[in-house]
Structure formats: structure tokens, C-alpha cells
Amino acid sequence: MGRLFLLLVVTLSLLTCQVLCSGVFELKLQEFLNKKGIPGNSNCCPGGSAHPQGHNQQCECKTFFRVCLKHYQANVSPEPPCTYGGAVTPVLGSNSFQVPETNADSFTNPIRFLFGFTWPGTFSLIIEALHTDSLDDLATDNPERLISRVTTQRHLTVGDEWYKDLQTSGRTELRYSYRFLCDEHYYGDGCSVFCRPRDDAFGHFTCGERGEIICNSGWKGQYCTESPNAGPVCNRRQLVIP
């Protein structure tokens, strides 16, 4: 029941986030290394080419990634749901490669997950490297396609700084970095404080570093709508002579 409630809350939050978001989790894939060019089952990738390398055989895989971001779990499960969001990339390289910032398939790096609720400060992350026979077939449910899987759970504070990580799994290595940023006009440790500067009938203020209201010169009050220099307001009534 608790899990169902969590999924309902996250789903409603993501729908709200399509209109207004409080922050964004950014994941930047940097470098992938598959030393032998083989998937987790230790055979050459199906459909991939094999090249002799001395006494060994070097395989070539068409590599893409599945990313799953979810709430903090002491033991991270790679199974859905991805409560904070998921993504599947196009094929980004073969065995060992630097992950590009963009490619022809509209892939953008970093991958961004939008939040419409307070950032909890913790997360679980699953990144799977997979192989495909065809560039148009990016299905992720076939375990034979899995090259490697890395899982992690972390505490993460809001800020511009990128946190770097290196994960190894079997014969593979993956370098990546991540951060969480508040959206424009949102502040605080969880990006839950909203403040948008204004200078109109509803307020005359700017915003401080933590989202506190700072009145413009000559204004005061909770929302800086009171002017100490303003004189009393008189109600004038029209005199009607019968």
C-alpha cells in the first residue's frame, strides 16, 4: 500500500512538472570502456563483428544505455518503476568511447530528469549498457543484450558542482557525473522556496540567495507593497446638486 501511494504521488508530481518544475537532476555520461567487447554472458554481441587480437578475439558491440532514476533504496533494484524518471539513449558507440554531448538522433548529454516536488536529497541510480543488432531496435527487456549494469545510491545536495563517479562491472568501466539544480525562481536545500522578482502593484522586490524577499528602495511590508512616502488616500465623492 505504501509503495502504491508513493507511485501515485510521484506520478501526480511528474504531471504537474510538465507545467511548473522546482528542479532538475542532470546525469552526464562521459566515458564507457568495454575491454573485450563482450556482453555479460561472455560471448560476442549477437550481430557484432569479431576481430582477432593476438591469441584473443576482440568483439565489437553496438552500445546504448538505459538509465533509471528512483527513490533511495538500501538495496537497489534494477526493476521498474523508475519513480523519478527513466531514459533510453540511441546507440552511442561500440566498445570503448567518449560519450558525445549530442548526436543525430536528438540525444542530449547531460540527460535531464525534471522534478515537480521538493528534492529529497537522496536517490538510487541504475545505468545499463546494452547491445543491439539494429540501430532501430532499442528494446531493453532482453537479458541477452545486457553488457553491464551499475547501481548506486547517494546523498546529493543542491548546487552547480558536478559529482564524479567511476563504476566497474566485470570487464567494463563507466565514468559519469551528476548534480541537482533548482529551476529558475526556486531556492533552498530542496528547491521548495519560490521567489520571483517583481515591480508592480503586487510587490516591489528582488530575491536573496535563499529566496528571501528583499524590498526595493522606498518599499516595505511582507510583499513590499507599502510605500512609507505615500500620503493618505482620500475618497472623493462627486457632489450632485439637485
C-alpha positions as a printed NumPy array, in Angstrom:
array([[  0.   ,   0.   ,   0.   ],
       [  2.856,   2.352,   0.873],
       [  4.557,   1.641,  -2.461],
       [  1.332,   2.306,  -4.353],
       [  0.901,   5.618,  -2.54 ],
       [  4.479,   6.613,  -3.405],
       [  3.918,   5.836,  -7.089],
       [  0.696,   7.878,  -7.074],
       [  2.425,  10.887,  -5.51 ],
       [  5.344,  10.733,  -7.951],
       [  3.026,  10.327, -10.96 ],
       [  0.944,  13.35 ,  -9.974],
       [  4.11 ,  15.337,  -9.353],
       [  5.508,  14.494, -12.793],
       [  2.252,  15.554, -14.44 ],
       [  2.393,  18.858, -12.542],
       [  6.039,  19.243, -13.549],
       [  5.039,  19.494, -17.208],
       [  3.737,  22.958, -16.308],
       [  5.929,  24.032, -13.396],
       [  9.079,  22.363, -12.06 ],
       [ 11.139,  23.051,  -8.965],
       [ 14.413,  21.482, -10.073],
       [ 16.266,  19.097, -12.362],
       [ 18.566,  16.097, -11.863],
       [ 21.29 ,  16.066, -14.523],
       [ 23.294,  12.964, -15.453],
       [ 26.303,  13.359, -17.731],
       [ 27.613,  10.122, -19.284],
       [ 31.304,  10.631, -20.008],
       [ 33.219,   7.504, -20.957],
       [ 32.463,   3.818, -21.42 ],
       [ 35.122,   1.1  , -21.608],
       [ 34.344,  -2.48 , -22.643],
       [ 37.774,  -4.109, -22.626],
       [ 36.857,  -7.285, -24.523],
       [ 33.824,  -6.076, -26.417],
       [ 31.555,  -8.712, -24.917],
       [ 28.239,  -8.65 , -23.022],
       [ 27.638, -10.054, -19.563],
       [ 27.247, -13.616, -20.883],
       [ 30.893, -13.516, -22.085],
       [ 30.02 , -14.238, -25.719],
       [ 30.421, -11.825, -28.591],
       [ 27.492,  -9.492, -29.005],
       [ 24.93 , -11.023, -31.416],
       [ 25.292,  -9.349, -34.787],
       [ 28.539,  -7.698, -33.742],
       [ 31.739,  -8.362, -35.646],
       [ 34.695, -10.253, -34.145],
       [ 38.343,  -9.349, -34.775],
       [ 41.37 , -11.49 , -33.84 ],
       [ 43.71 ,  -9.758, -31.39 ],
       [ 46.764, -11.985, -30.966],
       [ 45.604, -15.081, -29.117],
       [ 42.329, -13.427, -28.14 ],
       [ 39.204, -12.422, -30.   ],
       [ 38.029,  -8.815, -29.906],
       [ 34.297,  -8.351, -30.366],
       [ 32.507,  -5.195, -31.423],
       [ 29.209,  -4.19 , -29.787],
       [ 26.676,  -1.541, -30.751],
       [ 26.231,   0.057, -27.336],
       [ 23.328,   2.077, -25.941],
       [ 22.236,   2.824, -22.382],
       [ 19.175,   2.516, -20.185],
       [ 19.016,   4.918, -17.235],
       [ 16.636,   4.526, -14.297],
       [ 16.415,   7.128, -11.518],
       [ 14.407,   6.239,  -8.44 ],
       [ 13.958,   6.918,  -4.745],
       [ 16.662,   5.856,  -2.296],
       [ 16.872,   2.1  ,  -1.744],
       [ 19.289,   0.39 ,   0.632],
       [ 19.456,  -2.488,  -1.866],
       [ 18.981,  -1.008,  -5.321],
       [ 16.618,  -2.966,  -7.563],
       [ 17.038,  -2.517, -11.322],
       [ 13.396,  -3.416, -11.86 ],
       [ 10.742,  -0.778, -12.655],
       [  9.234,   1.51 , -11.702],
       [ 11.757,   4.299, -12.185],
       [  9.952,   6.585,  -9.747],
       [ 11.939,   9.718, -10.659],
       [ 12.213,   9.009, -14.388],
       [ 13.875,   6.824, -16.991],
       [ 15.615,   7.23 , -20.326],
       [ 16.981,   5.104, -23.172],
       [ 19.727,   6.521, -25.381],
       [ 20.364,   5.758, -29.038],
       [ 23.489,   3.773, -29.953],
       [ 26.381,   5.959, -28.814],
       [ 29.444,   3.889, -29.711],
       [ 30.956,   0.438, -29.957],
       [ 33.247,  -0.878, -27.223],
       [ 35.24 ,   1.983, -25.727],
       [ 34.236,   5.567, -26.429],
       [ 33.72 ,   9.06 , -25.098],
       [ 30.004,   9.805, -24.831],
       [ 29.111,  12.774, -27.078],
       [ 27.103,  15.784, -25.949],
       [ 24.673,  15.351, -28.842],
       [ 24.186,  13.135, -31.882],
       [ 21.979,  12.898, -34.952],
       [ 19.238,  11.086, -33.005],
       [ 18.456,  14.137, -30.85 ],
       [ 20.342,  12.721, -27.867],
       [ 21.473,  15.398, -25.426],
       [ 24.074,  14.929, -22.724],
       [ 23.53 ,  15.541, -19.827],
       [ 20.281,  13.602, -19.523],
       [ 17.785,  15.668, -17.514],
       [ 15.069,  14.475, -15.132],
       [ 12.602,  17.196, -14.149],
       [ 11.19 ,  17.376, -10.622],
       [  7.875,  18.965,  -9.638],
       [  8.336,  18.382,  -5.915],
       [ 10.894,  19.006,  -3.178],
       [ 14.254,  17.365,  -3.842],
       [ 14.637,  14.688,  -1.124],
       [ 18.442,  14.844,  -1.073],
       [ 18.901,  11.126,  -1.88 ],
       [ 18.449,   8.899,  -4.92 ],
       [ 19.15 ,   5.492,  -6.443],
       [ 20.561,   5.206,  -9.959],
       [ 20.763,   2.285, -12.374],
       [ 22.723,   2.532, -15.633],
       [ 22.702,  -0.411, -18.023],
       [ 24.889,  -0.742, -21.098],
       [ 23.178,  -2.852, -23.76 ],
       [ 23.882,  -4.152, -27.241],
       [ 21.575,  -4.1  , -30.246],
       [ 21.649,  -5.824, -33.619],
       [ 19.83 ,  -2.919, -35.254],
       [ 20.084,   0.816, -34.632],
       [ 16.28 ,   0.96 , -34.77 ],
       [ 15.766,  -1.734, -32.107],
       [ 16.409,  -0.313, -28.635],
       [ 14.339,  -2.752, -26.588],
       [ 15.755,  -3.193, -23.091],
       [ 13.824,  -6.234, -21.812],
       [ 16.066,  -8.917, -23.344],
       [ 18.66 , -10.032, -20.745],
       [ 20.89 , -11.371, -23.54 ],
       [ 21.531,  -7.781, -24.598],
       [ 22.965,  -6.692, -21.284],
       [ 26.648,  -5.776, -21.442],
       [ 26.911,  -4.433, -17.906],
       [ 24.865,  -2.867, -15.12 ],
       [ 25.961,  -0.419, -12.44 ],
       [ 23.837,   0.633,  -9.491],
       [ 24.442,   3.242,  -6.838],
       [ 22.645,   5.187,  -4.145],
       [ 23.811,   8.572,  -2.946],
       [ 23.114,  11.639,  -0.856],
       [ 23.216,  14.757,  -3.025],
       [ 22.993,  18.429,  -2.093],
       [ 21.64 ,  21.048,  -4.473],
       [ 24.287,  23.034,  -6.332],
       [ 26.206,  23.759,  -9.539],
       [ 29.055,  21.365,  -8.719],
       [ 29.276,  18.126, -10.682],
       [ 29.859,  14.975,  -8.601],
       [ 32.052,  12.491, -10.475],
       [ 31.759,   8.715, -10.244],
       [ 33.537,   5.684, -11.713],
       [ 31.799,   2.304, -11.654],
       [ 33.256,  -1.02 , -12.749],
       [ 31.309,  -4.143, -13.615],
       [ 33.139,  -7.212, -14.884],
       [ 35.266,  -6.104, -17.83 ],
       [ 33.629,  -2.686, -18.182],
       [ 34.088,   0.777, -16.711],
       [ 31.704,   3.724, -16.804],
       [ 32.58 ,   7.303, -15.931],
       [ 29.767,   9.738, -15.303],
       [ 28.853,  12.767, -13.21 ],
       [ 25.634,  14.193, -11.796],
       [ 24.134,  17.165,  -9.971],
       [ 20.797,  18.668,  -8.935],
       [ 19.881,  22.251,  -9.844],
       [ 16.972,  24.398,  -8.741],
       [ 14.785,  25.693, -11.525],
       [ 14.555,  29.423, -12.121],
       [ 12.872,  31.246,  -9.198],
       [ 13.28 ,  28.24 ,  -6.837],
       [ 15.645,  28.225,  -3.857],
       [ 16.596,  26.285,  -0.733],
       [ 18.07 ,  22.878,   0.073],
       [ 15.169,  21.105,  -1.628],
       [ 14.274,  23.803,  -4.204],
       [ 10.961,  24.301,  -2.41 ],
       [ 11.18 ,  28.077,  -1.8  ],
       [  9.613,  30.101,  -4.613],
       [ 10.525,  33.731,  -5.202],
       [ 10.158,  35.687,  -8.435],
       [ 11.272,  39.34 ,  -8.514],
       [  8.568,  41.815,  -9.411],
       [  7.964,  45.537,  -9.535],
       [  4.232,  46.099,  -9.961],
       [  1.049,  46.536,  -7.969],
       [  1.549,  43.14 ,  -6.316],
       [  5.035,  43.811,  -4.991],
       [  8.33 ,  45.647,  -5.413],
       [ 11.183,  43.305,  -4.527],
       [ 14.1  ,  41.137,  -5.58 ],
       [ 15.142,  37.731,  -4.181],
       [ 18.08 ,  36.832,  -1.957],
       [ 20.36 ,  33.807,  -2.257],
       [ 17.936,  31.585,  -0.33 ],
       [ 14.761,  33.017,  -1.865],
       [ 14.058,  35.64 ,   0.783],
       [ 12.187,  38.768,  -0.338],
       [ 14.287,  41.937,  -0.436],
       [ 12.22 ,  45.104,  -0.797],
       [ 13.239,  47.682,  -3.369],
       [ 14.269,  51.079,  -2.054],
       [ 11.261,  53.005,  -0.746],
       [  9.03 ,  49.96 ,  -0.17 ],
       [  8.189,  47.872,   2.907],
       [  5.746,  45.231,   4.147],
       [  5.562,  41.471,   3.726],
       [  5.416,  41.714,  -0.046],
       [  6.882,  45.208,  -0.336],
       [  3.564,  46.818,  -1.325],
       [  3.656,  49.643,   1.233],
       [  5.398,  52.893,   0.455],
       [  6.398,  54.978,   3.501],
       [  6.418,  58.098,   1.33 ],
       [  2.849,  57.707,   0.175],
       [  0.361,  60.131,   1.673],
       [ -3.137,  59.277,   2.882],
       [ -5.591,  58.216,   0.243],
       [ -8.796,  60.264,   0.138],
       [-12.067,  59.045,  -1.24 ],
       [-13.578,  61.837,  -3.327],
       [-17.33 ,  61.863,  -3.784],
       [-18.964,  63.709,  -6.594],
       [-21.274,  66.461,  -5.339],
       [-24.618,  66.284,  -7.049],
       [-26.732,  69.451,  -6.967],
       [-30.398,  68.756,  -7.37 ]])
